[in-house]
């Protein structure tokens, strides 16, 4: 961790909950006066690690194993012996995809009984720091300041099996936010057969609208075909092929992002309307910092911009009114679900969601609050493990708001 200024007050506490399932320990740290970094910190280090756990010696005969989650779409999950000689427990941020490694960390013995260590809040900025034969938990030193009365919690939850322990963790986090555990099949999109145009589909951004005048004509022809074949599709998922270009002069609409959310007229001449005559799941990649909602004075939404992002100047809206207007627009196309993509790219290429403790969650909460009012669900795509944990307090990342 960082050397803490002498004038900064850090208060720590430990609370144990035993005697009934799930048994757990909550480690808390709070900063009554806040804190500000004198210099830029290493994003792989914590501001103040609490708690910190030692790994077992390689010759101790210990049979404790670990399983850690990491990577975009949780693709870099790995495990081994909890010793300093095996593949060491990961920590910090993964460079390529920007995901915190080791969030959460499961430890289990030869019988499968386990404990899981996880942030209890501040999902997008909490890390597990790999030290000298130890792992420390806390807020990443990429965060330059903490507000007055800031607090952070780490939970350690126990269970009889690996699966039971992970489910206990989910129950604990859901109970904290008051969100019920959703039944995925209560969601319209997850509960019905749909036609998707995401990666892997023939008519996606790869093959575009091959053989048709535009994307709208291609989808209408597909609908005629599956109707003739009596395939009971109930909705269509619209992906990034709806846009021709993102930032002015760029053919990449995904990064640094789109300049307007409704589809381009050359792709969908009818615009955001019920031209398909059936429900849709609508899509959004990243937002360019030069998007119309920032540059056009007619709009007055609140955005946070990172001009230095490695993929180009990009931005996120931290304004519920923006999403209210987007979702109202989407309702004209019978939108049942809104997909926000490239979450791990935002984390990897910018400081928008990891440079301070508030902005990333303000973005997700603005989206969630507007989705609740619009009675639609959210699909969070290209998630890091931290986004999965954050979804425990997002009511519309599931069926609980529809």
Short mmCIF file of C-alpha atoms in Angstrom, two decimals:
data_model
loop_
_atom_site.label_atom_id
_atom_site.label_comp_id
_atom_site.label_asym_id
_atom_site.label_seq_id
_atom_site.Cartn_x
_atom_site.Cartn_y
_atom_site.Cartn_z
CA UNK A 1 0.00 0.00 0.00
CA UNK A 2 0.90 3.66 -0.12
CA UNK A 3 2.56 5.55 2.67
CA UNK A 4 -0.32 7.40 4.33
CA UNK A 5 0.14 11.08 5.18
CA UNK A 6 0.62 11.70 8.88
CA UNK A 7 -2.41 13.99 8.89
CA UNK A 8 -4.78 11.40 7.40
CA UNK A 9 -6.88 9.47 9.90
CA UNK A 10 -7.70 5.86 9.04
CA UNK A 11 -10.09 3.94 11.28
CA UNK A 12 -10.39 0.16 10.92
CA UNK A 13 -12.76 -2.34 12.49
CA UNK A 14 -13.64 -6.04 12.33
CA UNK A 15 -17.14 -7.46 12.88
CA UNK A 16 -17.78 -11.21 13.12
CA UNK A 17 -21.16 -12.86 12.48
CA UNK A 18 -21.20 -16.47 13.67
CA UNK A 19 -23.69 -19.05 14.89
CA UNK A 20 -25.93 -19.08 11.80
CA UNK A 21 -25.43 -19.33 8.07
CA UNK A 22 -23.83 -17.66 6.41
CA UNK A 23 -20.99 -17.09 8.85
CA UNK A 24 -18.94 -14.07 7.87
CA UNK A 25 -16.48 -11.38 8.91
CA UNK A 26 -16.71 -7.77 7.75
CA UNK A 27 -13.50 -5.72 7.61
CA UNK A 28 -14.11 -1.97 7.50
CA UNK A 29 -11.88 1.02 6.91
CA UNK A 30 -13.05 4.62 7.10
CA UNK A 31 -11.47 8.00 6.47
CA UNK A 32 -13.17 10.65 8.67
CA UNK A 33 -11.28 13.56 7.07
CA UNK A 34 -10.92 11.97 3.65
CA UNK A 35 -7.57 11.60 1.92
CA UNK A 36 -5.68 13.00 -1.05
CA UNK A 37 -2.68 11.46 -2.80
CA UNK A 38 0.48 13.58 -2.90
CA UNK A 39 1.49 11.83 -6.16
CA UNK A 40 -0.01 9.42 -8.65
CA UNK A 41 -0.20 5.88 -7.32
CA UNK A 42 0.30 2.45 -8.86
CA UNK A 43 -3.14 1.09 -9.83
CA UNK A 44 -1.95 -2.37 -8.75
CA UNK A 45 -1.36 -1.16 -5.18
CA UNK A 46 -3.90 -0.26 -2.53
CA UNK A 47 -4.08 3.05 -0.70
CA UNK A 48 -4.13 1.13 2.58
CA UNK A 49 -4.43 -2.69 2.56
CA UNK A 50 -6.88 -3.94 5.18
CA UNK A 51 -7.07 -6.82 5.73
CA UNK A 52 -3.93 -8.55 4.45
CA UNK A 53 -3.45 -12.31 4.27
CA UNK A 54 -0.21 -14.30 4.03
CA UNK A 55 0.17 -17.15 1.59
CA UNK A 56 1.33 -20.52 2.92
CA UNK A 57 4.95 -21.56 2.70
CA UNK A 58 5.61 -23.98 -0.16
CA UNK A 59 7.06 -26.57 2.26
CA UNK A 60 4.39 -26.22 4.93
CA UNK A 61 2.33 -29.12 3.65
CA UNK A 62 -0.72 -26.86 3.48
CA UNK A 63 -3.58 -28.14 1.33
CA UNK A 64 -5.40 -24.84 0.99
CA UNK A 65 -6.34 -23.99 -2.59
CA UNK A 66 -7.43 -20.74 -4.18
CA UNK A 67 -9.71 -19.75 -7.05
CA UNK A 68 -9.64 -16.17 -8.31
CA UNK A 69 -11.87 -14.39 -10.78
CA UNK A 70 -10.54 -11.98 -13.38
CA UNK A 71 -10.65 -10.84 -16.97
CA UNK A 72 -13.22 -9.50 -19.37
CA UNK A 73 -16.28 -11.78 -19.31
CA UNK A 74 -14.48 -13.47 -16.35
CA UNK A 75 -12.31 -15.25 -18.93
CA UNK A 76 -9.10 -15.10 -16.88
CA UNK A 77 -10.31 -16.99 -13.82
CA UNK A 78 -7.53 -19.18 -12.42
CA UNK A 79 -6.48 -21.11 -9.32
CA UNK A 80 -3.83 -23.22 -7.61
CA UNK A 81 -2.31 -23.92 -4.22
CA UNK A 82 -2.37 -21.04 -1.74
CA UNK A 83 1.41 -20.95 -1.60
CA UNK A 84 4.01 -18.48 -2.75
CA UNK A 85 5.62 -21.08 -5.02
CA UNK A 86 2.59 -21.86 -7.17
CA UNK A 87 1.03 -19.49 -9.67
CA UNK A 88 0.87 -16.54 -7.28
CA UNK A 89 -2.52 -15.13 -6.31
CA UNK A 90 -3.19 -12.26 -8.69
CA UNK A 91 -3.72 -8.67 -7.78
CA UNK A 92 -4.12 -5.18 -9.22
CA UNK A 93 -5.54 -4.41 -12.65
CA UNK A 94 -5.11 -6.56 -15.74
CA UNK A 95 -3.55 -4.40 -18.44
CA UNK A 96 -5.36 -5.62 -21.55
CA UNK A 97 -8.92 -5.64 -20.27
CA UNK A 98 -8.69 -3.33 -17.28
CA UNK A 99 -10.31 -5.77 -14.86
CA UNK A 100 -9.33 -6.10 -11.23
CA UNK A 101 -7.70 -9.48 -10.78
CA UNK A 102 -8.60 -11.67 -7.82
CA UNK A 103 -12.02 -10.13 -7.21
CA UNK A 104 -13.38 -12.15 -5.46
CA UNK A 105 -10.94 -14.77 -4.11
CA UNK A 106 -12.13 -18.20 -2.99
CA UNK A 107 -10.05 -20.36 -0.59
CA UNK A 108 -11.02 -23.99 -0.04
CA UNK A 109 -9.59 -27.14 1.53
CA UNK A 110 -9.40 -30.72 0.28
CA UNK A 111 -12.99 -31.31 1.41
CA UNK A 112 -14.33 -28.34 -0.54
CA UNK A 113 -15.16 -26.24 2.52
CA UNK A 114 -14.37 -22.67 1.65
CA UNK A 115 -14.27 -19.00 2.39
CA UNK A 116 -14.61 -16.23 -0.17
CA UNK A 117 -13.08 -12.78 0.14
CA UNK A 118 -14.79 -9.95 -1.73
CA UNK A 119 -15.35 -6.20 -1.70
CA UNK A 120 -18.58 -5.32 0.03
CA UNK A 121 -18.90 -1.96 -1.78
CA UNK A 122 -16.92 0.40 -4.02
CA UNK A 123 -16.87 -2.38 -6.59
CA UNK A 124 -15.13 -0.61 -9.46
CA UNK A 125 -12.15 0.68 -7.47
CA UNK A 126 -11.47 -2.11 -4.96
CA UNK A 127 -8.54 -4.43 -5.65
CA UNK A 128 -6.65 -7.35 -4.16
CA UNK A 129 -3.02 -6.28 -4.06
CA UNK A 130 -0.31 -8.91 -4.45
CA UNK A 131 2.52 -8.22 -2.02
CA UNK A 132 5.49 -10.12 -0.64
CA UNK A 133 3.93 -13.54 0.00
CA UNK A 134 0.66 -11.84 0.89
CA UNK A 135 -2.53 -10.43 -0.56
CA UNK A 136 -3.88 -7.09 0.68
CA UNK A 137 -7.37 -5.74 0.07
CA UNK A 138 -8.44 -2.13 -0.32
CA UNK A 139 -9.03 0.79 -2.68
CA UNK A 140 -6.70 1.03 -5.67
CA UNK A 141 -4.00 3.70 -5.53
CA UNK A 142 -5.22 4.78 -8.99
CA UNK A 143 -7.80 6.71 -6.96
CA UNK A 144 -6.23 10.08 -6.21
CA UNK A 145 -8.53 11.17 -3.37
CA UNK A 146 -11.17 9.89 -0.97
CA UNK A 147 -14.06 12.12 0.17
CA UNK A 148 -14.70 13.05 3.77
CA UNK A 149 -16.30 10.20 5.75
CA UNK A 150 -15.46 7.69 3.01
CA UNK A 151 -15.70 4.05 4.04
CA UNK A 152 -14.94 0.70 2.47
CA UNK A 153 -15.85 -2.86 3.43
CA UNK A 154 -14.42 -6.27 2.62
CA UNK A 155 -16.49 -9.34 3.44
CA UNK A 156 -15.25 -12.84 4.18
CA UNK A 157 -18.03 -15.42 3.86
CA UNK A 158 -17.81 -19.14 4.74
CA UNK A 159 -19.62 -22.18 3.38
CA UNK A 160 -19.61 -25.98 3.37
CA UNK A 161 -18.88 -26.28 -0.36
CA UNK A 162 -17.48 -24.02 -3.09
CA UNK A 163 -20.91 -23.51 -4.68
CA UNK A 164 -22.61 -22.90 -1.34
CA UNK A 165 -19.97 -20.37 -0.34
CA UNK A 166 -20.34 -18.37 -3.56
CA UNK A 167 -24.12 -18.42 -3.22
CA UNK A 168 -23.78 -17.20 0.36
CA UNK A 169 -21.68 -14.28 -0.91
CA UNK A 170 -24.39 -13.40 -3.41
CA UNK A 171 -27.05 -13.58 -0.71
CA UNK A 172 -25.03 -11.30 1.60
CA UNK A 173 -24.49 -8.67 -1.11
CA UNK A 174 -28.10 -8.80 -2.29
CA UNK A 175 -29.33 -8.45 1.30
CA UNK A 176 -27.18 -5.34 1.72
CA UNK A 177 -28.85 -3.63 -1.23
CA UNK A 178 -32.32 -5.04 -0.58
CA UNK A 179 -32.46 -6.56 -4.07
CA UNK A 180 -34.19 -9.95 -4.29
CA UNK A 181 -32.43 -12.76 -6.13
CA UNK A 182 -33.98 -12.61 -9.61
CA UNK A 183 -35.45 -15.46 -11.59
CA UNK A 184 -33.85 -14.95 -15.03
CA UNK A 185 -36.78 -16.52 -16.83
CA UNK A 186 -39.10 -13.80 -15.53
CA UNK A 187 -37.23 -11.44 -17.86
CA UNK A 188 -38.83 -11.09 -21.29
CA UNK A 189 -35.59 -11.41 -23.29
CA UNK A 190 -34.11 -14.28 -21.29
CA UNK A 191 -37.46 -16.04 -21.06
CA UNK A 192 -38.24 -16.07 -24.80
CA UNK A 193 -36.61 -17.15 -28.03
CA UNK A 194 -35.12 -14.23 -29.93
CA UNK A 195 -33.07 -13.49 -33.05
CA UNK A 196 -29.67 -11.98 -32.22
CA UNK A 197 -27.40 -9.96 -34.49
CA UNK A 198 -24.42 -9.92 -32.11
CA UNK A 199 -21.00 -11.44 -32.87
CA UNK A 200 -21.45 -14.92 -34.33
CA UNK A 201 -24.65 -14.14 -36.23
CA UNK A 202 -24.43 -14.10 -40.04
CA UNK A 203 -26.18 -10.74 -40.29
CA UNK A 204 -24.00 -8.94 -37.77
CA UNK A 205 -21.41 -6.22 -38.16
CA UNK A 206 -19.23 -8.79 -40.01
CA UNK A 207 -21.49 -9.52 -42.99
CA UNK A 208 -23.47 -6.33 -42.59
CA UNK A 209 -26.61 -6.28 -44.79
CA UNK A 210 -25.13 -8.42 -47.55
CA UNK A 211 -27.58 -8.73 -50.44
CA UNK A 212 -30.04 -6.10 -49.12
CA UNK A 213 -30.41 -2.36 -49.52
CA UNK A 214 -29.86 -1.72 -45.82
CA UNK A 215 -30.06 -3.37 -42.42
CA UNK A 216 -33.76 -2.67 -42.07
CA UNK A 217 -34.51 -4.52 -45.31
CA UNK A 218 -32.34 -7.46 -44.19
CA UNK A 219 -34.12 -7.84 -40.85
CA UNK A 220 -37.57 -7.57 -42.47
CA UNK A 221 -36.60 -10.29 -44.98
CA UNK A 222 -35.37 -12.48 -42.12
CA UNK A 223 -38.65 -11.96 -40.30
CA UNK A 224 -40.58 -13.07 -43.38
CA UNK A 225 -38.40 -16.19 -43.60
CA UNK A 226 -38.75 -17.27 -39.95
CA UNK A 227 -42.48 -16.55 -40.05
CA UNK A 228 -42.73 -18.84 -43.10
CA UNK A 229 -40.69 -21.50 -41.27
CA UNK A 230 -42.84 -21.08 -38.13
CA UNK A 231 -39.87 -20.25 -35.88
CA UNK A 232 -41.42 -18.55 -32.81
CA UNK A 233 -38.99 -15.65 -32.36
CA UNK A 234 -40.50 -13.13 -29.95
CA UNK A 235 -37.95 -10.30 -30.26
CA UNK A 236 -34.87 -9.16 -32.18
CA UNK A 237 -31.60 -8.00 -30.64
CA UNK A 238 -30.14 -5.02 -32.52
CA UNK A 239 -26.35 -4.74 -32.35
CA UNK A 240 -23.72 -2.22 -33.44
CA UNK A 241 -24.37 -2.59 -37.19
CA UNK A 242 -27.09 0.07 -36.80
CA UNK A 243 -24.40 2.77 -36.95
CA UNK A 244 -22.12 3.57 -39.87
CA UNK A 245 -19.54 5.63 -37.95
CA UNK A 246 -18.77 6.83 -34.47
CA UNK A 247 -16.51 9.80 -33.90
CA UNK A 248 -16.45 12.06 -36.95
CA UNK A 249 -13.93 10.65 -39.40
CA UNK A 250 -13.75 7.25 -37.68
CA UNK A 251 -15.22 4.03 -39.00
CA UNK A 252 -15.00 2.40 -35.55
CA UNK A 253 -18.34 2.97 -33.88
CA UNK A 254 -17.46 0.93 -30.78
CA UNK A 255 -14.33 2.78 -29.59
CA UNK A 256 -14.12 5.58 -28.62
CA UNK A 257 -17.83 5.45 -29.29
CA UNK A 258 -20.97 6.63 -31.02
CA UNK A 259 -21.91 10.28 -31.53
CA UNK A 260 -25.66 9.68 -31.34
CA UNK A 261 -27.73 6.82 -29.97
CA UNK A 262 -30.60 6.43 -32.47
CA UNK A 263 -29.49 4.36 -35.47
CA UNK A 264 -28.16 5.94 -38.65
CA UNK A 265 -30.82 6.56 -41.29
CA UNK A 266 -28.78 4.75 -43.92
CA UNK A 267 -29.01 1.60 -41.78
CA UNK A 268 -32.54 1.97 -40.40
CA UNK A 269 -34.49 4.45 -42.57
CA UNK A 270 -37.52 4.22 -40.26
CA UNK A 271 -35.42 5.28 -37.27
CA UNK A 272 -36.29 4.34 -33.72
CA UNK A 273 -39.85 3.28 -34.45
CA UNK A 274 -41.96 0.12 -34.50
CA UNK A 275 -41.04 -0.70 -38.12
CA UNK A 276 -40.36 -4.34 -37.15
CA UNK A 277 -43.70 -4.82 -35.39
CA UNK A 278 -42.23 -6.84 -32.51
CA UNK A 279 -40.21 -6.24 -29.31
CA UNK A 280 -36.50 -5.44 -29.50
CA UNK A 281 -33.39 -5.49 -27.36
CA UNK A 282 -31.42 -2.35 -28.12
CA UNK A 283 -27.66 -1.84 -27.93
CA UNK A 284 -25.07 0.79 -27.07
CA UNK A 285 -21.25 0.63 -27.35
CA UNK A 286 -19.00 3.34 -25.89
CA UNK A 287 -19.80 7.05 -26.14
CA UNK A 288 -17.45 9.39 -27.95
CA UNK A 289 -16.44 12.53 -26.05
CA UNK A 290 -17.53 14.37 -29.20
CA UNK A 291 -21.06 13.01 -29.16
CA UNK A 292 -24.03 15.20 -30.01
CA UNK A 293 -25.32 15.24 -26.42
CA UNK A 294 -22.15 16.99 -25.29
CA UNK A 295 -21.39 19.23 -28.27
CA UNK A 296 -24.94 20.37 -29.11
CA UNK A 297 -26.04 23.25 -26.82
CA UNK A 298 -29.65 22.08 -26.99
CA UNK A 299 -28.77 19.29 -24.55
CA UNK A 300 -27.97 19.80 -20.89
CA UNK A 301 -26.95 16.36 -19.65
CA UNK A 302 -24.10 15.70 -17.22
CA UNK A 303 -21.15 13.79 -18.68
CA UNK A 304 -17.69 12.83 -17.45
CA UNK A 305 -15.03 12.92 -20.17
CA UNK A 306 -11.60 11.35 -20.49
CA UNK A 307 -9.75 13.07 -23.34
CA UNK A 308 -6.63 10.99 -22.62
CA UNK A 309 -8.23 7.56 -23.00
CA UNK A 310 -6.03 5.20 -25.02
CA UNK A 311 -8.83 4.38 -27.49
CA UNK A 312 -9.52 8.07 -28.05
CA UNK A 313 -11.53 10.67 -26.18
CA UNK A 314 -14.48 8.90 -24.60
CA UNK A 315 -17.19 9.70 -22.06
CA UNK A 316 -19.95 8.33 -19.84
CA UNK A 317 -23.27 9.95 -18.86
CA UNK A 318 -23.89 10.28 -15.14
CA UNK A 319 -27.37 11.70 -15.64
CA UNK A 320 -30.62 9.82 -15.12
CA UNK A 321 -32.39 12.29 -17.42
CA UNK A 322 -30.18 11.21 -20.31
CA UNK A 323 -31.20 7.59 -19.90
CA UNK A 324 -34.83 8.57 -19.36
CA UNK A 325 -34.80 10.21 -22.79
CA UNK A 326 -32.89 7.32 -24.39
CA UNK A 327 -35.29 4.75 -22.98
CA UNK A 328 -38.32 6.80 -23.98
CA UNK A 329 -36.91 6.85 -27.50
CA UNK A 330 -36.33 3.09 -27.32
CA UNK A 331 -39.93 2.49 -26.27
CA UNK A 332 -40.99 3.54 -29.78
CA UNK A 333 -39.28 0.35 -30.98
CA UNK A 334 -40.83 -1.83 -28.23
CA UNK A 335 -37.49 -1.99 -26.38
CA UNK A 336 -37.57 -4.62 -23.63
CA UNK A 337 -33.87 -4.63 -22.78
CA UNK A 338 -31.02 -2.12 -23.10
CA UNK A 339 -27.49 -3.47 -23.54
CA UNK A 340 -24.48 -1.43 -22.43
CA UNK A 341 -21.37 -2.95 -23.95
CA UNK A 342 -17.59 -2.46 -23.54
CA UNK A 343 -17.53 -2.16 -19.76
CA UNK A 344 -14.07 -3.73 -19.53
CA UNK A 345 -12.80 -1.46 -22.33
CA UNK A 346 -13.89 1.59 -20.36
CA UNK A 347 -11.94 0.16 -17.41
CA UNK A 348 -8.85 -0.63 -19.51
CA UNK A 349 -8.63 2.43 -21.71
CA UNK A 350 -9.80 5.25 -19.46
CA UNK A 351 -9.90 6.51 -15.89
CA UNK A 352 -13.64 7.09 -16.05
CA UNK A 353 -14.63 4.19 -13.82
CA UNK A 354 -11.45 3.62 -11.78
CA UNK A 355 -9.98 7.10 -11.26
CA UNK A 356 -12.32 8.00 -8.39
CA UNK A 357 -14.72 6.14 -6.10
CA UNK A 358 -17.93 7.79 -7.34
CA UNK A 359 -18.13 8.23 -11.12
CA UNK A 360 -18.36 4.61 -12.26
CA UNK A 361 -21.20 3.70 -9.94
CA UNK A 362 -22.95 7.03 -10.61
CA UNK A 363 -23.07 5.99 -14.28
CA UNK A 364 -24.50 2.55 -13.53
CA UNK A 365 -27.01 3.92 -11.00
CA UNK A 366 -28.25 6.56 -13.45
CA UNK A 367 -28.85 3.83 -16.04
CA UNK A 368 -30.51 1.59 -13.46
CA UNK A 369 -32.83 4.28 -12.07
CA UNK A 370 -34.08 5.21 -15.54
CA UNK A 371 -34.54 1.55 -16.49
CA UNK A 372 -36.62 1.04 -13.36
CA UNK A 373 -38.99 3.82 -14.41
CA UNK A 374 -39.11 2.57 -18.00
CA UNK A 375 -39.76 -1.01 -16.80
CA UNK A 376 -37.00 -2.48 -18.95
CA UNK A 377 -34.05 -4.66 -18.00
CA UNK A 378 -30.33 -4.04 -18.51
CA UNK A 379 -27.71 -6.26 -20.10
CA UNK A 380 -24.20 -5.35 -18.94
CA UNK A 381 -21.78 -6.72 -21.53
CA UNK A 382 -18.02 -7.36 -21.47
CA UNK A 383 -18.14 -7.26 -17.69
CA UNK A 384 -15.26 -7.59 -15.30
CA UNK A 385 -15.90 -9.50 -12.06
CA UNK A 386 -16.33 -6.12 -10.37
CA UNK A 387 -19.32 -5.32 -12.62
CA UNK A 388 -20.89 -8.65 -11.67
CA UNK A 389 -20.56 -7.70 -8.01
CA UNK A 390 -21.90 -4.20 -8.74
CA UNK A 391 -25.01 -5.73 -10.31
CA UNK A 392 -26.09 -6.87 -6.84
CA UNK A 393 -27.23 -3.29 -6.22
CA UNK A 394 -28.57 -2.63 -9.75
CA UNK A 395 -32.20 -3.65 -9.67
CA UNK A 396 -32.69 -3.76 -13.42
CA UNK A 397 -29.70 -6.00 -14.12
CA UNK A 398 -32.14 -8.89 -13.73
CA UNK A 399 -35.93 -9.12 -13.73
CA UNK A 400 -36.66 -7.17 -10.55
CA UNK A 401 -37.74 -3.95 -12.31
CA UNK A 402 -39.85 -5.32 -15.15
#
